[in-house]
PDB file of C-alpha atoms in Angstrom:
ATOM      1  CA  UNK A  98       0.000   0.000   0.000  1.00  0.00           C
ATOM      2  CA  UNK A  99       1.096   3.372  -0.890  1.00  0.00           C
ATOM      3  CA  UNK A 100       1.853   6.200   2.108  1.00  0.00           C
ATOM      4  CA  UNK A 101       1.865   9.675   0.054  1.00  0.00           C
ATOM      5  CA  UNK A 102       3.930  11.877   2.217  1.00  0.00           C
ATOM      6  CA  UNK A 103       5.278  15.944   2.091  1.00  0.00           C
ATOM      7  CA  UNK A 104       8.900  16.687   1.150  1.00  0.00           C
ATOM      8  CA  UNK A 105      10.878  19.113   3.085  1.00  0.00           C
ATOM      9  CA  UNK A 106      14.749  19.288   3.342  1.00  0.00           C
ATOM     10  CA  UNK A 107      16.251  18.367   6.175  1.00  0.00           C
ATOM     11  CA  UNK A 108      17.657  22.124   6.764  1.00  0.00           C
ATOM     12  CA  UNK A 109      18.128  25.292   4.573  1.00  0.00           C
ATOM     13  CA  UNK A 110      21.613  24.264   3.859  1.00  0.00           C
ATOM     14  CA  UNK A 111      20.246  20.877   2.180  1.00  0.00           C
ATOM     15  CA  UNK A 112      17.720  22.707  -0.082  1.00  0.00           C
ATOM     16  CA  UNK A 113      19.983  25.819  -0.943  1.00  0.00           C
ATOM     17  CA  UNK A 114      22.321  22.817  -1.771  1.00  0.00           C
ATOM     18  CA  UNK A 115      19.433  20.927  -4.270  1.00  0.00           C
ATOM     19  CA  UNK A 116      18.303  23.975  -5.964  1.00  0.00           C
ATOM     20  CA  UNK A 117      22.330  25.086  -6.919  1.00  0.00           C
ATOM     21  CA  UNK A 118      22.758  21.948  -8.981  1.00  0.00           C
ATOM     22  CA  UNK A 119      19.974  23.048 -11.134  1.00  0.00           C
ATOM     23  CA  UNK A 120      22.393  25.886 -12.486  1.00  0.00           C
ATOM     24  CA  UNK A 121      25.763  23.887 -12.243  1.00  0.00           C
ATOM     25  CA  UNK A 122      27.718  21.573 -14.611  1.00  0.00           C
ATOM     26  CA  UNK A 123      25.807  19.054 -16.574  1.00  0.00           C
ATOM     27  CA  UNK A 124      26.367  16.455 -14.194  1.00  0.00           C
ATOM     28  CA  UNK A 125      25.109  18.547 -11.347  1.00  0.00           C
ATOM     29  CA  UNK A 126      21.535  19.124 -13.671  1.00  0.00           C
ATOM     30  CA  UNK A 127      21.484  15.432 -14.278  1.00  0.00           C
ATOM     31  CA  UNK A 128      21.909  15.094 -10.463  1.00  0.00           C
ATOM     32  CA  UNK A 129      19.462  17.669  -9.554  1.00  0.00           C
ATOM     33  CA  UNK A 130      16.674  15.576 -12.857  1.00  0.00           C
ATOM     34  CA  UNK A 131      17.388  12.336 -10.667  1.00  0.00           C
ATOM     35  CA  UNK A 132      16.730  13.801  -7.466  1.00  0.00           C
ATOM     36  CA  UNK A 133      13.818  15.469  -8.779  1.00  0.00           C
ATOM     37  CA  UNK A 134      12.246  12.676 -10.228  1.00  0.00           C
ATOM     38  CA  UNK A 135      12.834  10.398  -6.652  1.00  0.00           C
ATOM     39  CA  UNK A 136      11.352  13.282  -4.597  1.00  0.00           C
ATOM     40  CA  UNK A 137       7.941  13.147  -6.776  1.00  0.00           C
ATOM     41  CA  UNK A 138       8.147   9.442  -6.290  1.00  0.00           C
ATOM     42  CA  UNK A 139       8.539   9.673  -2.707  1.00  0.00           C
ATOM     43  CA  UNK A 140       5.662  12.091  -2.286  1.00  0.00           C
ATOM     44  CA  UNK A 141       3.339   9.132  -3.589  1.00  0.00           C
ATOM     45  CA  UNK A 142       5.410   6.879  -1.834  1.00  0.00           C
ATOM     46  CA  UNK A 143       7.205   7.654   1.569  1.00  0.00           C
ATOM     47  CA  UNK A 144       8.592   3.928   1.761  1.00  0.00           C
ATOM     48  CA  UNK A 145       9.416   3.682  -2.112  1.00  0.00           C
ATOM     49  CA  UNK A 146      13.017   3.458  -0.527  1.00  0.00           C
ATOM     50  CA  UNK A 147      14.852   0.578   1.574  1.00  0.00           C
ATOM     51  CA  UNK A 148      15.303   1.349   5.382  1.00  0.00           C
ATOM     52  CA  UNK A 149      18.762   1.734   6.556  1.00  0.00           C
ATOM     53  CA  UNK A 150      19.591  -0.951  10.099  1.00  0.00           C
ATOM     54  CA  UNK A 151      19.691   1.104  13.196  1.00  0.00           C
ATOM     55  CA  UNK A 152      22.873  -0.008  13.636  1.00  0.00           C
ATOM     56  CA  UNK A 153      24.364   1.364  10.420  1.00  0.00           C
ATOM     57  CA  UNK A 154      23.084   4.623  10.909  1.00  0.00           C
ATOM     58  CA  UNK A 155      26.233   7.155  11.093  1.00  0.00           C
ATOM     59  CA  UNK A 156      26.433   9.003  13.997  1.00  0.00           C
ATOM     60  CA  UNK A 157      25.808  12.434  12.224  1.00  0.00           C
ATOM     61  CA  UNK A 158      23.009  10.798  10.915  1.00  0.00           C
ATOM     62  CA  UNK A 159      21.677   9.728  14.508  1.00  0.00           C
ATOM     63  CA  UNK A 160      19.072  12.419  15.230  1.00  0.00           C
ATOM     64  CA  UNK A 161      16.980  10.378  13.019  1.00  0.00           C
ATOM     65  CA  UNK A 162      16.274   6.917  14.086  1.00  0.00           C
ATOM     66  CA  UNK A 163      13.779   6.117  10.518  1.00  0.00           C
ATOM     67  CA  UNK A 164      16.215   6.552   8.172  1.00  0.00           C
ATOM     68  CA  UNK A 165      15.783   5.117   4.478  1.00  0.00           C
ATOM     69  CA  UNK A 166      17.810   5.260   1.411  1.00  0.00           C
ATOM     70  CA  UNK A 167      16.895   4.952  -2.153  1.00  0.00           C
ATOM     71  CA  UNK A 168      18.925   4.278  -5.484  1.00  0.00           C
ATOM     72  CA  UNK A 169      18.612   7.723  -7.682  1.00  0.00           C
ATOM     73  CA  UNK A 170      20.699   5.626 -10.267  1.00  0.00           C
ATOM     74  CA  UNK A 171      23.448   3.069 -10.390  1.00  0.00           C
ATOM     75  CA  UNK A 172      25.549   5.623  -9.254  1.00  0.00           C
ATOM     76  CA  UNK A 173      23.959   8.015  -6.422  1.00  0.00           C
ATOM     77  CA  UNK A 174      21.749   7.468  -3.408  1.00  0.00           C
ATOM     78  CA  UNK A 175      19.628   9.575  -1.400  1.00  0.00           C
ATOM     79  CA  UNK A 176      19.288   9.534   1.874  1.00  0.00           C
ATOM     80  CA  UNK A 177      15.883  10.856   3.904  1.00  0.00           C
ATOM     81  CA  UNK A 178      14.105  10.045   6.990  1.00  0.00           C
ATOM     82  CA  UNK A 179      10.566   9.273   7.444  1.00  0.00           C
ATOM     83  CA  UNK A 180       8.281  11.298  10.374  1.00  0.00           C
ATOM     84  CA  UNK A 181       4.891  11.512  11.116  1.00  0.00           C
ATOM     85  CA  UNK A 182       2.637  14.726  12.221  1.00  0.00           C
ATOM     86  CA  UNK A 183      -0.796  15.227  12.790  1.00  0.00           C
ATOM     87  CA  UNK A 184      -0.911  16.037   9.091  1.00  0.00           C
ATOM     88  CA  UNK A 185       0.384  12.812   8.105  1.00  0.00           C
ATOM     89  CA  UNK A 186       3.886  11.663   6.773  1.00  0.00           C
ATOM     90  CA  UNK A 187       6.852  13.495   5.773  1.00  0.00           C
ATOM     91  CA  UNK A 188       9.910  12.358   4.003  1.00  0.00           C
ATOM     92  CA  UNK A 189      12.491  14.855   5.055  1.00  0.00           C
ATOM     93  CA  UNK A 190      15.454  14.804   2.058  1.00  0.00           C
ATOM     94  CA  UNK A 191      18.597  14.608   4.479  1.00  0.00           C
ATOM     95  CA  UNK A 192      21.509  13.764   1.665  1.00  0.00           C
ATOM     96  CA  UNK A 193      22.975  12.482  -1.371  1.00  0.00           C
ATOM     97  CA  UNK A 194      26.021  10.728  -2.117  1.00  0.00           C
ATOM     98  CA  UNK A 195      27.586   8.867  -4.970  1.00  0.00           C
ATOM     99  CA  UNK A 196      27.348   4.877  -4.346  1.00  0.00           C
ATOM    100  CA  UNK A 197      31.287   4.719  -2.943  1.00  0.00           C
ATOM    101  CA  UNK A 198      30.830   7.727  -0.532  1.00  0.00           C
ATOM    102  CA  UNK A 199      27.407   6.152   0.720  1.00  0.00           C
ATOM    103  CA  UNK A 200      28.936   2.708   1.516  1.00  0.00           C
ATOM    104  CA  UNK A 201      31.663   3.842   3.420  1.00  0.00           C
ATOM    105  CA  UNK A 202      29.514   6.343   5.149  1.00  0.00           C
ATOM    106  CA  UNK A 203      27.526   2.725   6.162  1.00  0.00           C
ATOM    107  CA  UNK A 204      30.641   1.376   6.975  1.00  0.00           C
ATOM    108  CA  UNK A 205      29.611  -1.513   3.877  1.00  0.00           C
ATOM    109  CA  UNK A 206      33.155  -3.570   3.133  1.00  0.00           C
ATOM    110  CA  UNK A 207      33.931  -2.519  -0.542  1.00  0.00           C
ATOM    111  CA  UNK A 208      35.968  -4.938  -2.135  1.00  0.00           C
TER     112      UNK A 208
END
């Protein structure tokens, strides 16, 4: 079943972040397509993604203890947390790193 949720970025810094790769490099617009594309997807669908262990979590990352991941391509991930409100759900856009970054972030053995 399908949980629709509203996007926010996790702070200004994140979304000041998105909205410069719109009007960088032509990597950074096919970064910013990708992540554009994944945020409509997760506003249908908060838990379109694949939850991250608790115990994998980063310790930056630990203010949020519902965090999910999801592939933008073969390449990059996003990274986002799932809350709830008296409104309903929220998938709060936290990061996103290329594949390599986001596995040793994890602390996932790369061989």
């Amino acid at each position: 079943m399908k949980q629709p949720s509203e996007i926010f970025f996790a702070d200004e810094k994140t979304a000041k972040r998105f909205h410069q790769l719109k009007e960088g490099t032509h990597e950074e617009k096919f970064l910013y397509n990708l992540i554009s594309k994944k945020i409509d997807e997760l506003s249908q669908d908060a838990i379109a993604g694949k939850q991250i262990k608790k115990a994998c979590i980063p310790k930056h990352y630990r203010l949020f203890d519902n965090l999910w991941k999801i592939d933008l391509n073969d390449r990059w991930r996003l990274i986002y947390a799932i809350l709830t409100d008296d409104q309903g759900r929220i998938s709060l856009i936290i990061d996103w790193l290329d594949h390599k970054e986001y596995e040793k972030l994890l602390n996932y053995h790369v061989k």
